[in-house]
XYZ file of C-alpha atoms in Angstrom:
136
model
C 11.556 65.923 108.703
C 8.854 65.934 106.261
C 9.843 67.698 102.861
C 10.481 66.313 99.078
C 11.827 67.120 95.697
C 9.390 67.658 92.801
C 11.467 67.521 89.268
C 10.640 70.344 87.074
C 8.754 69.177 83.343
C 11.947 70.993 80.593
C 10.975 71.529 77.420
C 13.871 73.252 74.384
C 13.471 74.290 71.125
C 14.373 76.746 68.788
C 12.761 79.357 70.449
C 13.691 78.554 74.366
C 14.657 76.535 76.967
C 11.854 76.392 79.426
C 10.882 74.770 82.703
C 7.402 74.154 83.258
C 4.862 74.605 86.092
C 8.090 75.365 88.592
C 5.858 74.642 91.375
C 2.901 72.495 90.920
C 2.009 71.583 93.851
C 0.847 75.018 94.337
C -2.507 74.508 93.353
C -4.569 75.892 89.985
C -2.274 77.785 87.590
C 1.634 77.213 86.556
C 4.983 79.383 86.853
C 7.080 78.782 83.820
C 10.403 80.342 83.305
C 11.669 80.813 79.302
C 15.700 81.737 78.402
C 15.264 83.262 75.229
C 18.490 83.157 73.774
C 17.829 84.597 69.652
C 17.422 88.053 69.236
C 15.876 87.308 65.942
C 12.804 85.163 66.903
C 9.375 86.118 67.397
C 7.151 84.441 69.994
C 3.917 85.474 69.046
C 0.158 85.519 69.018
C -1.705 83.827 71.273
C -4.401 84.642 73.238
C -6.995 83.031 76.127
C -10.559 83.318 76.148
C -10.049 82.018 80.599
C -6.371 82.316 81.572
C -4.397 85.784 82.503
C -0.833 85.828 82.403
C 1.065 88.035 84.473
C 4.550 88.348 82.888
C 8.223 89.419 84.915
C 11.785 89.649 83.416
C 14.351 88.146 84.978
C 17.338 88.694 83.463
C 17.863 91.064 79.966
C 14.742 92.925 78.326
C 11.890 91.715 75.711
C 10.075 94.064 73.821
C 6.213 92.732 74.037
C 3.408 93.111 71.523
C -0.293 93.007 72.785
C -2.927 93.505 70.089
C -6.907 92.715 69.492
C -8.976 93.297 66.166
C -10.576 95.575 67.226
C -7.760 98.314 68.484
C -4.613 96.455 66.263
C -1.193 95.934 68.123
C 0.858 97.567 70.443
C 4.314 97.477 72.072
C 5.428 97.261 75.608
C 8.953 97.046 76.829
C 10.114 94.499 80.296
C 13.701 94.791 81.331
C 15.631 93.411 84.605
C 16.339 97.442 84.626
C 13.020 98.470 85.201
C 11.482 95.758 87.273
C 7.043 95.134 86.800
C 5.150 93.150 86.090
C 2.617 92.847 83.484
C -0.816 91.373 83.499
C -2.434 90.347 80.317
C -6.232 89.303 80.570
C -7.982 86.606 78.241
C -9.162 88.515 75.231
C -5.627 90.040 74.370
C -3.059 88.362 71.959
C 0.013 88.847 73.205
C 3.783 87.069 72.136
C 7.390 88.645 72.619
C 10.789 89.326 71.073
C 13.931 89.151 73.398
C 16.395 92.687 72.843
C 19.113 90.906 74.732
C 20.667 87.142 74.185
C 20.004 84.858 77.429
C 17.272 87.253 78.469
C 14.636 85.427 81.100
C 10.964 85.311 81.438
C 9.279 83.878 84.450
C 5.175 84.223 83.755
C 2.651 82.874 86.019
C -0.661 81.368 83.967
C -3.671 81.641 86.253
C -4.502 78.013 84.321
C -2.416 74.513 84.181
C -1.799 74.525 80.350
C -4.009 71.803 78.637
C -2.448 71.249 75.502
C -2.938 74.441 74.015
C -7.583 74.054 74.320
C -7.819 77.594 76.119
C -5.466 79.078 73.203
C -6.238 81.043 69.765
C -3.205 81.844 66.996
C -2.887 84.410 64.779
C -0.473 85.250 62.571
C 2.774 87.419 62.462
C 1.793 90.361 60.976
C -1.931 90.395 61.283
C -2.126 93.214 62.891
C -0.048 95.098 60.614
C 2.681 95.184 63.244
C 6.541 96.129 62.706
C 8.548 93.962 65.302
C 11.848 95.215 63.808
C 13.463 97.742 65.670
C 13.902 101.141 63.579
C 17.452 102.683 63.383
C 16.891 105.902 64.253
């Protein structure tokens, strides 16, 4: 019988517990799973000028903020309740806020990461976004 084990690259901080590249012997690209357990944290921006992400979750809900210069920021919404995925092309910031404690995101990166060259930061609140939910 030919088959092996591969361990899976963890990585925890503040933000998340994550495993990283879940399967790399796949080929180009990584699958990385994230357990967001704060409520209060915001994971955000990045963008790529090369890699999409397409992003699925697992387990709870994250609201999700994309945003450019150009057309300022916007909010999405990914729940285990209404199962999709979303796709988000090089060019587009992007980050995330988790609604629920222990919620899950598994994201596929159409790159390996490569210590963060095919990534570009901006700031919290450069787009003149509101992450805060409003009471309503």
């Amino acid at each position: 019988m030919n088959y092996k084990f591969q361990n899976i690259p963890y990585h925890e901080d503040d933000r998340a517990q994550r495993y990283l590249d879940v399967f790399e012997s796949l080929g180009p690209g990584q699958i990385n799973i994230s357990t967001v357990n704060s409520t209060n944290h915001i994971v955000a921006w990045h963008k790529h000028n090369v890699q999409t992400d397409y992003w699925v979750c697992i387990k709870g809900s994250f609201k999700i903020g994309l945003a450019t210069h150009e057309e300022g920021a916007t909010f999405e919404y990914l729940s285990d309740r209404n199962p999709r995925v979303l796709e988000i092309p090089p060019g587009i910031y992007h980050g995330y806020k988790a609604l629920e404690p222990g919620s899950i995101l598994m994201y596929f990166m159409t790159e390996k990461y490569n210590n963060g060259a095919d990534e570009f930061r901006a700031l919290v609140g450069e787009f003149g976004e509101k992450w805060k939910t409003e009471n309503k």
